[in-house]
XYZ file of N, CA and C in Angstrom:
261
model
N 0.846 -1.164 0.000
C 0.000 0.000 0.000
C 0.895 1.232 0.000
N 0.714 2.130 -0.955
C 1.517 3.346 -1.056
C 0.738 4.534 -0.510
N 1.436 5.392 0.213
C 0.858 6.620 0.750
C 1.792 7.768 0.435
N 1.253 8.856 -0.057
C 2.044 10.045 -0.380
C 2.010 11.023 0.790
N 3.180 11.437 1.231
C 3.320 12.434 2.286
C 3.826 13.700 1.600
N 3.007 14.731 1.526
C 3.315 15.899 0.713
C 3.820 17.091 1.506
N 4.085 16.931 2.774
C 4.564 18.041 3.599
C 5.988 17.753 4.048
N 6.748 18.801 4.297
C 8.146 18.617 4.674
C 8.454 19.070 6.096
N 7.630 19.935 6.681
C 7.847 20.453 8.031
C 7.611 19.334 9.048
N 8.410 19.299 10.091
C 8.448 18.194 11.044
C 7.088 17.794 11.607
N 6.400 18.669 12.304
C 5.144 18.277 12.963
C 4.066 17.926 11.946
N 4.027 18.646 10.830
C 3.042 18.333 9.789
C 3.348 16.984 9.152
N 4.628 16.676 8.967
C 5.009 15.394 8.385
C 4.658 14.237 9.321
N 4.926 14.411 10.604
C 4.579 13.368 11.578
C 3.071 13.121 11.558
N 2.292 14.183 11.548
C 0.829 14.041 11.502
C 0.375 13.377 10.213
N 0.992 13.736 9.094
C 0.609 13.155 7.806
C 0.940 11.662 7.749
N 2.078 11.276 8.287
C 2.459 9.858 8.323
C 1.487 9.090 9.216
N 1.165 9.670 10.371
C 0.213 9.027 11.285
C -1.139 8.826 10.615
N -1.596 9.819 9.885
C -2.882 9.708 9.186
C -2.805 8.690 8.057
N -1.706 8.710 7.310
C -1.559 7.803 6.169
C -1.569 6.343 6.592
N -1.002 6.064 7.758
C -0.927 4.684 8.242
C -1.941 4.395 9.343
N -2.894 5.297 9.487
C -3.994 5.091 10.430
C -3.495 4.722 11.827
N -2.522 5.512 12.327
C -1.979 5.249 13.660
C -3.094 5.294 14.700
N -2.970 4.499 15.754
C -3.972 4.498 16.835
C -4.073 5.859 17.528
N -5.162 6.080 18.209
C -5.396 7.348 18.915
C -4.329 7.644 19.957
N -3.708 6.617 20.508
C -2.708 6.825 21.550
C -1.365 7.312 21.004
N -1.225 7.450 19.685
C 0.028 7.900 19.087
C 0.447 9.236 19.694
N 1.718 9.371 20.054
C 2.213 10.523 20.805
C 2.640 11.741 20.024
N 2.574 11.738 18.702
C 2.909 12.909 17.877
C 4.325 13.427 18.109
N 5.300 12.534 18.312
C 6.702 12.942 18.429
C 7.570 11.901 17.732
N 8.856 12.172 17.615
C 9.743 11.287 16.859
C 9.877 9.901 17.477
N 9.947 9.817 18.802
C 10.043 8.504 19.452
C 8.788 7.671 19.187
N 7.636 8.302 19.316
C 6.379 7.607 19.054
C 6.270 7.221 17.582
N 6.784 8.066 16.693
C 6.772 7.757 15.263
C 7.581 6.489 15.000
N 8.775 6.413 15.535
C 9.604 5.218 15.351
C 8.917 3.986 15.933
N 8.424 4.103 17.154
C 7.748 2.962 17.799
C 6.573 2.473 16.968
N 5.794 3.395 16.449
C 4.615 3.010 15.663
C 5.018 2.408 14.322
N 6.005 2.992 13.671
C 6.439 2.468 12.377
C 7.053 1.079 12.482
N 7.646 0.773 13.603
C 8.253 -0.551 13.764
C 7.297 -1.552 14.397
N 6.074 -1.144 14.624
C 5.042 -2.025 15.173
C 3.990 -2.320 14.095
N 3.163 -1.356 13.784
C 2.094 -1.466 12.778
C 1.176 -2.667 13.002
N 1.050 -3.119 14.228
C 0.247 -4.314 14.528
C -1.237 -4.131 14.236
N -1.710 -2.920 14.094
C -3.123 -2.649 13.800
C -3.422 -2.772 12.306
N -2.380 -2.951 11.500
C -2.550 -3.076 10.048
C -2.318 -4.523 9.608
N -2.892 -4.908 8.480
C -2.615 -6.254 7.957
C -1.128 -6.411 7.610
N -0.645 -7.631 7.626
C 0.734 -7.899 7.242
C 0.961 -7.440 5.809
N 2.172 -6.997 5.521
C 2.509 -6.565 4.175
C 3.518 -5.441 4.191
N 3.744 -4.871 3.014
C 4.676 -3.757 2.879
C 3.906 -2.455 2.735
N 4.344 -1.450 3.458
C 3.724 -0.129 3.417
C 4.758 0.864 2.908
N 4.456 1.504 1.804
C 5.382 2.429 1.164
C 4.934 3.863 1.416
N 5.858 4.651 1.939
C 5.625 6.075 2.142
C 6.439 6.834 1.103
N 5.792 7.678 0.344
C 6.467 8.522 -0.636
C 6.556 9.907 -0.029
N 7.790 10.340 0.220
C 8.020 11.587 0.955
C 8.828 12.563 0.105
N 8.680 13.865 0.363
C 9.447 14.858 -0.395
C 10.932 14.804 -0.036
N 11.767 15.130 -0.993
C 13.217 15.135 -0.776
C 13.612 16.128 0.318
N 12.822 17.184 0.484
C 13.151 18.196 1.498
C 12.478 17.939 2.841
N 12.099 16.701 3.100
C 11.486 16.321 4.376
C 12.440 16.652 5.521
N 11.900 17.119 6.624
C 12.697 17.421 7.817
C 13.691 16.286 8.074
N 14.941 16.625 8.322
C 15.991 15.606 8.450
C 15.769 14.658 9.623
N 15.208 15.148 10.715
C 14.964 14.259 11.859
C 13.868 13.237 11.538
N 12.861 13.647 10.783
C 11.809 12.717 10.363
C 12.385 11.719 9.360
N 13.207 12.202 8.442
C 13.858 11.318 7.462
C 14.696 10.254 8.153
N 15.407 10.650 9.191
C 16.243 9.708 9.938
C 15.391 8.625 10.603
N 14.281 9.021 11.199
C 13.383 8.046 11.831
C 12.823 7.089 10.781
N 12.415 7.633 9.630
C 11.885 6.779 8.565
C 12.944 5.789 8.086
N 14.176 6.262 7.893
C 15.261 5.385 7.455
C 15.505 4.267 8.467
N 15.585 4.634 9.740
C 15.834 3.638 10.785
C 14.689 2.633 10.897
N 13.463 3.112 10.792
C 12.302 2.218 10.879
C 12.257 1.278 9.678
N 12.563 1.791 8.493
C 12.580 0.943 7.300
C 13.638 -0.142 7.434
N 14.794 0.220 7.940
C 15.862 -0.774 8.144
C 15.437 -1.825 9.156
N 14.855 -1.381 10.259
C 14.423 -2.308 11.309
C 13.362 -3.273 10.799
N 12.374 -2.769 10.083
C 11.286 -3.640 9.621
C 11.733 -4.555 8.489
N 12.747 -4.149 7.727
C 13.271 -5.007 6.662
C 13.949 -6.245 7.240
N 14.480 -6.094 8.449
C 15.215 -7.181 9.086
C 14.324 -8.141 9.855
N 13.130 -7.708 10.208
C 12.261 -8.582 10.995
C 10.808 -8.147 10.867
N 9.926 -9.049 11.148
C 8.511 -8.716 11.180
C 7.790 -8.989 9.870
N 6.478 -8.985 9.952
C 5.650 -9.256 8.776
C 5.017 -7.986 8.219
N 5.368 -6.841 8.797
C 4.920 -5.546 8.290
C 6.159 -4.709 8.022
N 6.360 -4.375 6.792
C 7.571 -3.666 6.390
C 7.240 -2.247 5.975
N 8.141 -1.322 6.282
C 8.011 0.072 5.876
C 9.067 0.335 4.814
N 8.640 0.884 3.723
C 9.535 1.281 2.637
C 9.347 2.778 2.410
N 10.448 3.488 2.199
C 10.385 4.937 2.017
C 10.992 5.298 0.670
N 10.250 6.082 -0.097
C 10.726 6.594 -1.376
C 10.737 8.109 -1.297
N 11.864 8.702 -1.628
C 11.982 10.172 -1.637
C 11.744 10.655 -3.061
N 10.995 11.729 -3.189
C 10.668 12.264 -4.503
C 10.832 13.769 -4.532
N 11.077 14.294 -5.689
C 11.194 15.739 -5.871
C 9.819 16.395 -6.003
N 8.771 15.610 -6.258
C 7.427 16.176 -6.446
C 6.670 16.273 -5.170
């Protein structure tokens, strides 16, 4: 399932990712909670989830996405894939 994240500012990007992946209500709206949720995704069916993000995405959010993608690639039945785009 592919989701487009069209914002680059940190808090807006975190909110957009949470909405795109239907994060639970208890999601904490911060980088630690973003990583925890991306490496869990237990509320979603098994499979690969692709986030398409702008190249100018906040660097701290990009780092969390990279780390979560690496972690889920190594284990689990729900994988996060991140594609950076200029559009």
